[in-house]
Structures are given as C-alpha cells and as structure tokens.
Amino acid sequence: MSVMRIAELPTPHFLVSEARLLTNLQRVDRLRKLSGAKVVLALKCFSTWALFDVMRPYLDGTTSSSVYEARLGFETFGGETHAYSVGFSAEDVSEVDRFADKIIFNSLSQFAAHAKQLRNCRAIGMRINPGLSYAHNTLADPARQYSRLGVRKPELVTHGLSGIEGAMIHFNCENKDHDAFATMLERISNEFADVLARLSWVSLGGGVLFTENAYPLDQFAALIKQFTDRHGVQVYLEPGEAVVTQTTDLVVTVLDIVDNEMKTAIVDSASEAHRLDTLIFQEPASVREADPSGEHVYIIGASSCLAGDAFCTAKFRRPLAVGDRLHIMDSGGYTMVKLNWFNGLRMPSIYCVRTDGQISLLNQFGYFDFKRMLSNPTTMG
C-alpha cells in the first residue's frame, strides 16, 4: 500500500492535525481537574466521529441539538449523553428516552407535554434564558430580543421547578474575554441563586474559547469552582469550537484567476457548500499562505455560482497561479457538520495527520453520494 503524502492529497479536503487537537484536549482536561466541572462535546459544532477515540479520554460525553446527534453521541462516543432540542416531538422524546442520560427541554410547555412519557431517563433539565449574553453577531445571540431559546426567570418562579433537576444556561458565543465572562457569571450567580439552590446540576453551555493560548485557563477554572461551591451543583460545560479551534485546514487549489478591477483566485471549493459560517456571519477566513505585507491582493473566490461567494480578501508576496494550493485555516468547527451539495460541487474528503506523521482518510464522497441525496431509486415506484 502506498504511503499518502499531504502534497498529493486531492483537493478540496479537510486536514485535521491530531497533535493540535490533543493540545486543546489537554487544556480541556486541565480545566476538568482544576474546576471539578464535567465537559461534554457539543456535536452541533463537531461530530466527525472517526476522531472520537482520540477525544474520549479527555471528555465526559456529548451534548446534542437533535435526536440524531444524541443517538450519534450515544453510539460512537459513550460517556454521558445529553439530549436537548429547541422542539421535541412525542416521537423524538420516545427515541431519546432509550439512551439519554439527561433530557433538557427548551420550554415549560415542552416539559408539560413530554416529561410524563419518560420511562428510562429521569434526569430532566430546563434551558434557562438569563437575559444576558456575549455574542459578536445577533444571529448567534441566545438572549437576543424575542429569543425563543430558554425560559425566563419569572416563568421559572411561577412554575416552581417541580420535576426539574437541572438546567442549561447558554450565554456565550466565541467569547475570548475572560473579564466579560466573569461579570456575567457573577450576575447569573446572584440573580438565579434561588433557582440554583433547587437544582443538582447546571450546564453553563459553550462558546468560551478557553483553549486559546492567551486565555487565563486557571482563572476560568477558579470561577467555575467558586460557582460550584456556592450553589452546590455539578457544573457541566459544552465546548465545541474550543475543542477543535486551530486544528483543521480546508485545503483548496486555485483553478483560475479572473480580473475585474480586482483579481479573484477561484478555488475548487465554496463557502456556501463547505464553510457556511464564513458566508452567513460575514467573517472572512484566513489563508496560511497569505502575508499582510504582500503586494499582490486577491479575492479568494468560490467555484459556486453564487455571485458573492468568497472566503476572504488576502495579500500575498508573490502572484498566485493556477495549481497553487491554499490552506484556509481554522476550519474545524461548524464546517463539516454543515456540508451540503450546493451546485453539485465535489465535497471535501476528510483526512487526519496523526502524531506519528501518518495520514488517515476519515471519509470521502463521490458522485453517488450526491445522487442519493435527494432521490433514492429503491423508494421509487
């Protein structure tokens, strides 16, 4: 069998670094040990389960946003399985009841409609909307005006929390500001002290980028420990991006250079199909080969037919040419979970560079995957 070489891998592809992933996971593990918190992986961000063997020793389980995610976590990760959804059907609850350790409802009406049908899962939680949050974009702000996510405190007080054992309080999105987190946690600790006193566990959600190099991890752990001790609860954290940040590149090839007042390098990928958050949040990607002091400026354009589909604008020290490879960095979170077949574009394969330098193919896709996506001959009369 021939040995795969990175430079020879067909593009587009995702390339995960096991070494960088382990660096993040070791920081997660340090947080667990210092704070006493349990940490469950947010599958909505990353669910490439071929890597769960690497991740499992450093995490306590998984948390989900749907029945399928919950089942995936149960079947492929193990540990604790937390099942949350903005809206469960009766059929959904019957299914997750077979394997979930904790079921978290989004509203009191969902709790009233479905809690009594649970037979196996007795750990019932409620999502609480604390009315405060940290988010750069209102699209991802869980406490935005008219938010449908979670129950506000007046409703909880009226209900009395009967039958509810725990809570999820998700109030961060891409938060690198430790002081901002500390201020919000103190407010929640004070304003919800009476509610917390009646609970045995609380998830503080995800969205805190505590694995980044400059983040004061030990101070973060101390805050979580103080919260735990004050309220007598088991704290859970639900990181997604923090686990996989800076671990993965989306590797693409330049197919063409077009010039219409500004040069565009067209690559064999598309943000709409392969890196959707770049498009919907209008957050430009970063290219490893770029140089901010370079004199050659290019739009890194997609090969989709969507006119505004581009990854970023970047400077380079030399002109780009057809055949050049570019690495679109930090492409692990909210990418592979959002892949789609828009335009029938070739979907990226997924590879992992192991710590010993070997390359593992985790998955690849072809024409028949595309063909089966919307029609299945076996179901056609």
Short mmCIF file of C-alpha atoms in Angstrom, two decimals:
data_model
loop_
_atom_site.label_atom_id
_atom_site.label_comp_id
_atom_site.label_asym_id
_atom_site.label_seq_id
_atom_site.Cartn_x
_atom_site.Cartn_y
_atom_site.Cartn_z
CA MET A 1 0.00 0.00 0.00
CA SER A 2 1.42 3.39 -0.98
CA VAL A 3 2.02 6.00 1.72
CA MET A 4 -0.16 9.10 1.40
CA ARG A 5 1.68 12.40 1.18
CA ILE A 6 -0.01 15.65 2.14
CA ALA A 7 1.03 17.46 -1.04
CA GLU A 8 -0.53 14.70 -3.14
CA LEU A 9 -3.93 14.56 -1.46
CA PRO A 10 -6.68 15.56 -3.89
CA THR A 11 -8.42 18.82 -3.11
CA PRO A 12 -10.64 20.04 -1.70
CA HIS A 13 -10.12 18.33 1.64
CA PHE A 14 -10.20 18.96 5.35
CA LEU A 15 -6.92 18.18 7.09
CA VAL A 16 -7.13 17.67 10.85
CA SER A 17 -3.97 17.78 12.96
CA GLU A 18 -4.12 15.18 15.72
CA ALA A 19 -1.29 16.96 17.54
CA ARG A 20 -3.14 20.28 17.62
CA LEU A 21 -6.33 18.53 18.66
CA LEU A 22 -4.51 16.87 21.57
CA THR A 23 -3.14 20.24 22.68
CA ASN A 24 -6.69 21.56 23.01
CA LEU A 25 -7.90 18.38 24.69
CA GLN A 26 -5.12 18.54 27.28
CA ARG A 27 -6.28 22.05 28.18
CA VAL A 28 -9.83 20.76 28.47
CA ASP A 29 -8.60 18.05 30.81
CA ARG A 30 -6.72 20.58 32.93
CA LEU A 31 -9.92 22.58 33.25
CA ARG A 32 -11.82 19.48 34.37
CA LYS A 33 -9.26 18.69 37.05
CA LEU A 34 -8.95 22.25 38.38
CA SER A 35 -12.64 23.14 38.37
CA GLY A 36 -14.42 19.86 39.04
CA ALA A 37 -16.62 20.54 36.01
CA LYS A 38 -17.65 17.83 33.60
CA VAL A 39 -17.15 18.61 29.93
CA VAL A 40 -19.33 17.29 27.12
CA LEU A 41 -18.61 17.82 23.44
CA ALA A 42 -21.14 19.95 21.53
CA LEU A 43 -21.88 17.83 18.48
CA LYS A 44 -23.57 20.75 16.71
CA CYS A 45 -20.05 22.12 16.19
CA PHE A 46 -18.05 18.98 15.50
CA SER A 47 -19.27 15.43 15.02
CA THR A 48 -16.55 13.76 12.94
CA TRP A 49 -16.87 10.60 14.95
CA ALA A 50 -13.83 8.88 13.45
CA LEU A 51 -11.81 11.07 15.84
CA PHE A 52 -13.81 10.26 18.96
CA ASP A 53 -11.25 7.65 20.03
CA VAL A 54 -8.73 10.49 20.33
CA MET A 55 -11.17 12.75 22.17
CA ARG A 56 -12.85 10.31 24.53
CA PRO A 57 -10.20 10.22 27.31
CA TYR A 58 -10.43 13.98 27.77
CA LEU A 59 -14.21 14.49 27.77
CA ASP A 60 -17.16 13.20 29.76
CA GLY A 61 -19.58 12.66 26.91
CA THR A 62 -21.60 14.60 24.36
CA THR A 63 -24.44 17.06 24.13
CA SER A 64 -26.81 17.42 21.21
CA SER A 65 -29.35 19.61 19.48
CA SER A 66 -31.42 16.85 17.87
CA VAL A 67 -32.33 13.20 18.15
CA TYR A 68 -29.80 12.17 15.51
CA GLU A 69 -26.95 13.98 17.25
CA ALA A 70 -27.93 12.45 20.58
CA ARG A 71 -28.00 8.98 19.08
CA LEU A 72 -24.65 9.55 17.39
CA GLY A 73 -23.09 10.58 20.67
CA PHE A 74 -24.53 7.56 22.47
CA GLU A 75 -23.45 5.09 19.79
CA THR A 76 -20.00 6.42 18.91
CA PHE A 77 -18.70 8.39 21.90
CA GLY A 78 -20.23 6.96 25.06
CA GLY A 79 -19.96 8.57 28.45
CA GLU A 80 -22.86 10.86 29.28
CA THR A 81 -25.38 11.60 26.56
CA HIS A 82 -27.27 14.88 26.94
CA ALA A 83 -30.29 15.34 24.68
CA TYR A 84 -31.51 18.88 24.04
CA SER A 85 -33.70 20.26 21.29
CA VAL A 86 -35.45 23.55 20.69
CA GLY A 87 -38.51 21.48 19.85
CA PHE A 88 -39.08 17.77 20.60
CA SER A 89 -41.95 15.80 19.13
CA ALA A 90 -43.51 12.97 21.11
CA GLU A 91 -41.70 10.54 18.81
CA ASP A 92 -38.38 12.31 19.45
CA VAL A 93 -38.78 12.01 23.21
CA SER A 94 -39.65 8.33 22.97
CA GLU A 95 -36.47 7.74 20.99
CA VAL A 96 -34.02 9.72 23.11
CA ASP A 97 -35.56 8.23 26.25
CA ARG A 98 -33.93 4.94 25.24
CA PHE A 99 -30.37 6.23 25.58
CA ALA A 100 -30.10 9.77 27.00
CA ASP A 101 -28.74 10.33 30.50
CA LYS A 102 -30.19 13.82 30.61
CA ILE A 103 -33.02 15.35 28.59
CA ILE A 104 -33.17 19.15 28.54
CA PHE A 105 -36.37 20.86 27.45
CA ASN A 106 -36.42 24.31 25.88
CA SER A 107 -39.73 25.47 27.34
CA LEU A 108 -42.18 24.74 30.13
CA SER A 109 -44.79 23.74 27.56
CA GLN A 110 -42.41 21.12 26.12
CA PHE A 111 -41.78 19.86 29.64
CA ALA A 112 -45.50 19.65 30.34
CA ALA A 113 -46.17 17.86 27.06
CA HIS A 114 -43.44 15.24 27.23
CA ALA A 115 -41.90 14.75 30.68
CA LYS A 116 -44.52 12.22 31.77
CA GLN A 117 -43.76 9.90 28.87
CA LEU A 118 -40.17 9.37 30.00
CA ARG A 119 -39.52 5.86 31.31
CA ASN A 120 -35.75 5.45 31.35
CA CYS A 121 -34.27 8.95 31.59
CA ARG A 122 -35.06 10.56 34.93
CA ALA A 123 -32.59 13.45 34.80
CA ILE A 124 -34.72 16.26 33.39
CA GLY A 125 -33.32 19.71 32.74
CA MET A 126 -34.66 23.03 31.53
CA ARG A 127 -32.94 25.60 29.36
CA ILE A 128 -32.85 28.95 31.14
CA ASN A 129 -32.52 32.23 29.27
CA PRO A 130 -30.66 34.51 31.70
CA GLY A 131 -31.39 37.65 29.70
CA LEU A 132 -27.71 38.40 29.14
CA SER A 133 -25.13 37.12 26.69
CA TYR A 134 -21.85 37.66 24.88
CA ALA A 135 -22.04 37.37 21.09
CA HIS A 136 -20.49 39.28 18.20
CA ASN A 137 -23.46 38.73 15.90
CA THR A 138 -27.14 38.95 16.75
CA LEU A 139 -27.77 35.87 14.61
CA ALA A 140 -25.96 33.80 17.26
CA ASP A 141 -27.08 35.75 20.33
CA PRO A 142 -29.11 33.42 22.60
CA ALA A 143 -30.51 36.37 24.57
CA ARG A 144 -31.48 38.46 21.55
CA GLN A 145 -34.83 40.25 21.53
CA TYR A 146 -37.75 37.82 21.20
CA SER A 147 -35.39 34.89 21.71
CA ARG A 148 -37.10 31.50 21.55
CA LEU A 149 -34.24 29.85 23.43
CA GLY A 150 -34.96 29.02 27.03
CA VAL A 151 -37.24 30.06 29.87
CA ARG A 152 -37.00 33.44 31.60
CA LYS A 153 -36.83 33.63 35.39
CA PRO A 154 -40.40 34.87 36.06
CA GLU A 155 -41.77 31.76 34.33
CA LEU A 156 -39.47 29.50 36.37
CA VAL A 157 -40.54 31.10 39.64
CA THR A 158 -44.21 30.71 38.71
CA HIS A 159 -43.67 27.08 37.77
CA GLY A 160 -41.76 26.27 40.93
CA LEU A 161 -39.32 23.87 39.23
CA SER A 162 -41.28 20.80 40.24
CA GLY A 163 -39.84 17.78 38.42
CA ILE A 164 -36.83 19.71 37.08
CA GLU A 165 -33.46 18.57 38.35
CA GLY A 166 -31.00 20.63 36.32
CA ALA A 167 -30.59 23.48 33.88
CA MET A 168 -28.68 24.61 30.83
CA ILE A 169 -27.70 28.28 30.73
CA HIS A 170 -26.04 29.01 27.40
CA PHE A 171 -24.96 32.66 27.20
CA ASN A 172 -21.71 32.81 25.21
CA CYS A 173 -20.66 32.70 21.58
CA GLU A 174 -16.97 32.99 20.60
CA ASN A 175 -16.16 34.71 23.88
CA LYS A 176 -12.42 35.31 24.40
CA ASP A 177 -12.97 37.97 27.08
CA HIS A 178 -12.45 36.37 30.48
CA ASP A 179 -13.48 39.51 32.37
CA ALA A 180 -16.76 39.67 30.46
CA PHE A 181 -17.46 36.03 31.27
CA ALA A 182 -16.66 36.62 34.96
CA THR A 183 -19.04 39.59 35.12
CA MET A 184 -21.89 37.67 33.52
CA LEU A 185 -21.36 34.59 35.67
CA GLU A 186 -21.47 36.73 38.79
CA ARG A 187 -24.78 38.23 37.69
CA ILE A 188 -26.24 34.81 36.98
CA SER A 189 -24.93 33.55 40.32
CA ASN A 190 -26.66 36.38 42.17
CA GLU A 191 -29.87 36.73 40.19
CA PHE A 192 -30.58 33.00 39.95
CA ALA A 193 -29.33 31.93 43.39
CA ASP A 194 -32.81 30.87 44.50
CA VAL A 195 -33.31 28.81 41.34
CA LEU A 196 -29.85 27.23 41.53
CA ALA A 197 -30.47 26.22 45.14
CA ARG A 198 -33.15 23.80 43.91
CA LEU A 199 -31.02 22.15 41.24
CA SER A 200 -28.39 19.41 41.39
CA TRP A 201 -26.61 20.16 38.09
CA VAL A 202 -26.16 23.13 35.78
CA SER A 203 -24.66 23.32 32.31
CA LEU A 204 -23.09 26.68 31.55
CA GLY A 205 -23.11 25.87 27.85
CA GLY A 206 -20.26 26.52 25.45
CA GLY A 207 -18.98 29.46 23.45
CA VAL A 208 -15.98 30.32 25.66
CA LEU A 209 -12.68 29.99 23.79
CA PHE A 210 -10.73 28.88 26.85
CA THR A 211 -8.25 26.71 24.94
CA GLU A 212 -6.65 29.64 23.12
CA ASN A 213 -3.04 30.33 24.09
CA ALA A 214 -3.65 33.70 25.76
CA TYR A 215 -6.76 32.68 27.70
CA PRO A 216 -6.32 32.59 31.52
CA LEU A 217 -7.37 28.97 31.90
CA ASP A 218 -6.59 28.66 35.60
CA GLN A 219 -8.64 31.77 36.43
CA PHE A 220 -11.51 30.40 34.36
CA ALA A 221 -11.32 27.12 36.29
CA ALA A 222 -11.34 29.00 39.59
CA LEU A 223 -14.53 30.84 38.61
CA ILE A 224 -16.27 27.58 37.77
CA LYS A 225 -15.11 26.05 41.06
CA GLN A 226 -16.42 29.04 43.01
CA PHE A 227 -19.78 28.80 41.25
CA THR A 228 -19.93 25.07 42.01
CA ASP A 229 -19.12 25.53 45.68
CA ARG A 230 -21.50 28.45 46.17
CA HIS A 231 -24.54 26.70 44.70
CA GLY A 232 -23.78 23.07 45.45
CA VAL A 233 -24.29 21.93 41.86
CA GLN A 234 -22.37 19.77 39.40
CA VAL A 235 -21.29 22.11 36.63
CA TYR A 236 -21.14 20.98 33.01
CA LEU A 237 -19.50 22.83 30.15
CA GLU A 238 -20.37 22.21 26.49
CA PRO A 239 -17.46 23.35 24.33
CA GLY A 240 -17.40 22.78 20.60
CA GLU A 241 -15.19 25.36 18.95
CA ALA A 242 -12.84 25.41 21.95
CA VAL A 243 -12.10 21.72 21.41
CA VAL A 244 -11.32 21.96 17.70
CA THR A 245 -10.07 25.52 17.26
CA GLN A 246 -6.92 25.82 15.10
CA THR A 247 -6.84 22.07 14.42
CA THR A 248 -8.10 21.88 10.84
CA ASP A 249 -7.36 23.40 7.44
CA LEU A 250 -9.61 23.35 4.40
CA VAL A 251 -7.12 22.76 1.59
CA VAL A 252 -8.08 24.05 -1.86
CA THR A 253 -6.49 24.51 -5.28
CA VAL A 254 -6.56 27.62 -7.46
CA LEU A 255 -8.48 26.83 -10.66
CA ASP A 256 -8.41 30.22 -12.37
CA ILE A 257 -7.51 33.88 -11.94
CA VAL A 258 -10.02 36.43 -13.17
CA ASP A 259 -9.59 40.20 -13.17
CA ASN A 260 -12.48 42.66 -12.99
CA GLU A 261 -10.88 45.75 -11.42
CA MET A 262 -9.60 43.36 -8.75
CA LYS A 263 -8.07 39.91 -9.12
CA THR A 264 -10.00 36.88 -7.91
CA ALA A 265 -8.44 33.47 -7.40
CA ILE A 266 -11.16 30.92 -8.00
CA VAL A 267 -10.66 27.77 -5.91
CA ASP A 268 -12.24 24.33 -6.02
CA SER A 269 -14.46 24.92 -3.01
CA ALA A 270 -17.26 27.22 -1.89
CA SER A 271 -18.10 28.87 1.39
CA GLU A 272 -21.82 28.18 0.86
CA ALA A 273 -21.16 24.47 0.46
CA HIS A 274 -18.09 23.80 2.60
CA ARG A 275 -17.57 26.63 5.09
CA LEU A 276 -21.02 28.09 5.53
CA ASP A 277 -20.37 30.25 8.59
CA THR A 278 -17.95 32.35 6.54
CA LEU A 279 -20.91 33.39 4.42
CA ILE A 280 -23.74 33.69 6.92
CA PHE A 281 -21.74 35.53 9.59
CA GLN A 282 -19.66 37.53 7.08
CA GLU A 283 -16.47 36.65 8.94
CA PRO A 284 -13.57 36.45 6.45
CA ALA A 285 -11.43 33.33 6.57
CA SER A 286 -7.66 33.34 6.98
CA VAL A 287 -5.26 31.79 4.48
CA ARG A 288 -2.00 30.28 5.71
CA GLU A 289 -0.05 31.31 2.60
CA ALA A 290 -1.16 34.95 2.84
CA ASP A 291 1.15 37.72 4.04
CA PRO A 292 -0.28 41.05 5.29
CA SER A 293 2.78 42.82 3.93
CA GLY A 294 2.40 41.30 0.47
CA GLU A 295 1.81 43.44 -2.59
CA HIS A 296 -0.45 41.05 -4.51
CA VAL A 297 -4.10 41.24 -3.47
CA TYR A 298 -6.70 38.63 -4.35
CA ILE A 299 -10.26 37.81 -3.51
CA ILE A 300 -10.33 34.10 -2.71
CA GLY A 301 -13.44 33.27 -4.67
CA ALA A 302 -15.57 30.15 -4.66
CA SER A 303 -16.37 27.96 -7.64
CA SER A 304 -20.08 28.16 -6.91
CA CYS A 305 -22.46 30.23 -9.00
CA LEU A 306 -23.45 32.44 -6.05
CA ALA A 307 -22.11 35.87 -7.04
CA GLY A 308 -20.96 36.89 -3.57
CA ASP A 309 -19.49 33.55 -2.57
CA ALA A 310 -15.92 34.21 -1.40
CA PHE A 311 -13.74 33.16 1.51
CA CYS A 312 -11.83 36.40 2.04
CA THR A 313 -9.55 39.01 0.50
CA ALA A 314 -5.87 38.34 1.13
CA LYS A 315 -2.41 39.68 0.29
CA PHE A 316 0.43 37.52 -0.99
CA ARG A 317 4.13 38.09 -1.50
CA ARG A 318 4.03 36.59 -4.99
CA PRO A 319 1.33 36.36 -7.64
CA LEU A 320 -0.96 33.36 -7.35
CA ALA A 321 -1.11 30.89 -10.21
CA VAL A 322 -3.41 28.13 -11.34
CA GLY A 323 -2.49 24.99 -9.45
CA ASP A 324 -1.41 26.73 -6.24
CA ARG A 325 -2.69 25.18 -3.03
CA LEU A 326 -4.12 27.33 -0.27
CA HIS A 327 -4.87 26.37 3.32
CA ILE A 328 -7.98 28.02 4.74
CA MET A 329 -7.20 27.87 8.43
CA ASP A 330 -9.31 27.12 11.49
CA SER A 331 -11.88 25.16 9.52
CA GLY A 332 -12.78 22.51 12.07
CA GLY A 333 -15.82 23.92 13.85
CA TYR A 334 -19.23 24.41 12.20
CA THR A 335 -17.87 23.30 8.82
CA MET A 336 -18.09 19.55 8.33
CA VAL A 337 -21.41 19.48 10.20
CA LYS A 338 -22.82 21.96 7.65
CA LEU A 339 -21.54 20.46 4.40
CA ASN A 340 -24.04 20.45 1.56
CA TRP A 341 -24.21 19.63 -2.13
CA PHE A 342 -24.98 23.13 -3.47
CA ASN A 343 -24.15 23.26 -7.20
CA GLY A 344 -23.16 19.60 -7.04
CA LEU A 345 -19.65 20.68 -6.09
CA ARG A 346 -17.19 17.98 -5.15
CA MET A 347 -17.39 17.59 -1.40
CA PRO A 348 -14.10 17.72 0.55
CA SER A 349 -12.60 14.49 1.78
CA ILE A 350 -11.61 14.39 5.44
CA TYR A 351 -8.08 13.42 6.47
CA CYS A 352 -6.17 13.41 9.75
CA VAL A 353 -2.43 13.83 10.18
CA ARG A 354 -1.56 11.58 13.11
CA THR A 355 1.08 12.39 15.70
CA ASP A 356 3.43 9.88 14.04
CA GLY A 357 3.11 11.66 10.69
CA GLN A 358 0.84 9.08 9.09
CA ILE A 359 -2.25 10.29 7.24
CA SER A 360 -5.61 8.66 7.85
CA LEU A 361 -8.52 9.00 5.45
CA LEU A 362 -11.59 9.53 7.65
CA ASN A 363 -14.17 9.91 4.90
CA GLN A 364 -14.57 10.69 1.22
CA PHE A 365 -17.53 11.42 -1.00
CA GLY A 366 -18.38 10.90 -4.64
CA TYR A 367 -20.98 11.29 -7.31
CA PHE A 368 -23.26 8.58 -5.94
CA ASP A 369 -23.43 10.32 -2.55
CA PHE A 370 -24.60 13.43 -4.39
CA LYS A 371 -27.08 11.44 -6.49
CA ARG A 372 -28.62 9.70 -3.47
CA MET A 373 -29.02 12.90 -1.50
CA LEU A 374 -32.42 13.87 -2.86
CA SER A 375 -33.76 10.75 -4.57
CA ASN A 376 -33.40 7.05 -3.81
CA PRO A 377 -34.23 4.60 -6.61
CA THR A 378 -35.21 1.93 -4.08
CA THR A 379 -38.15 4.05 -2.91
CA MET A 380 -39.41 4.98 -6.36
CA GLY A 381 -42.43 3.10 -7.65
#
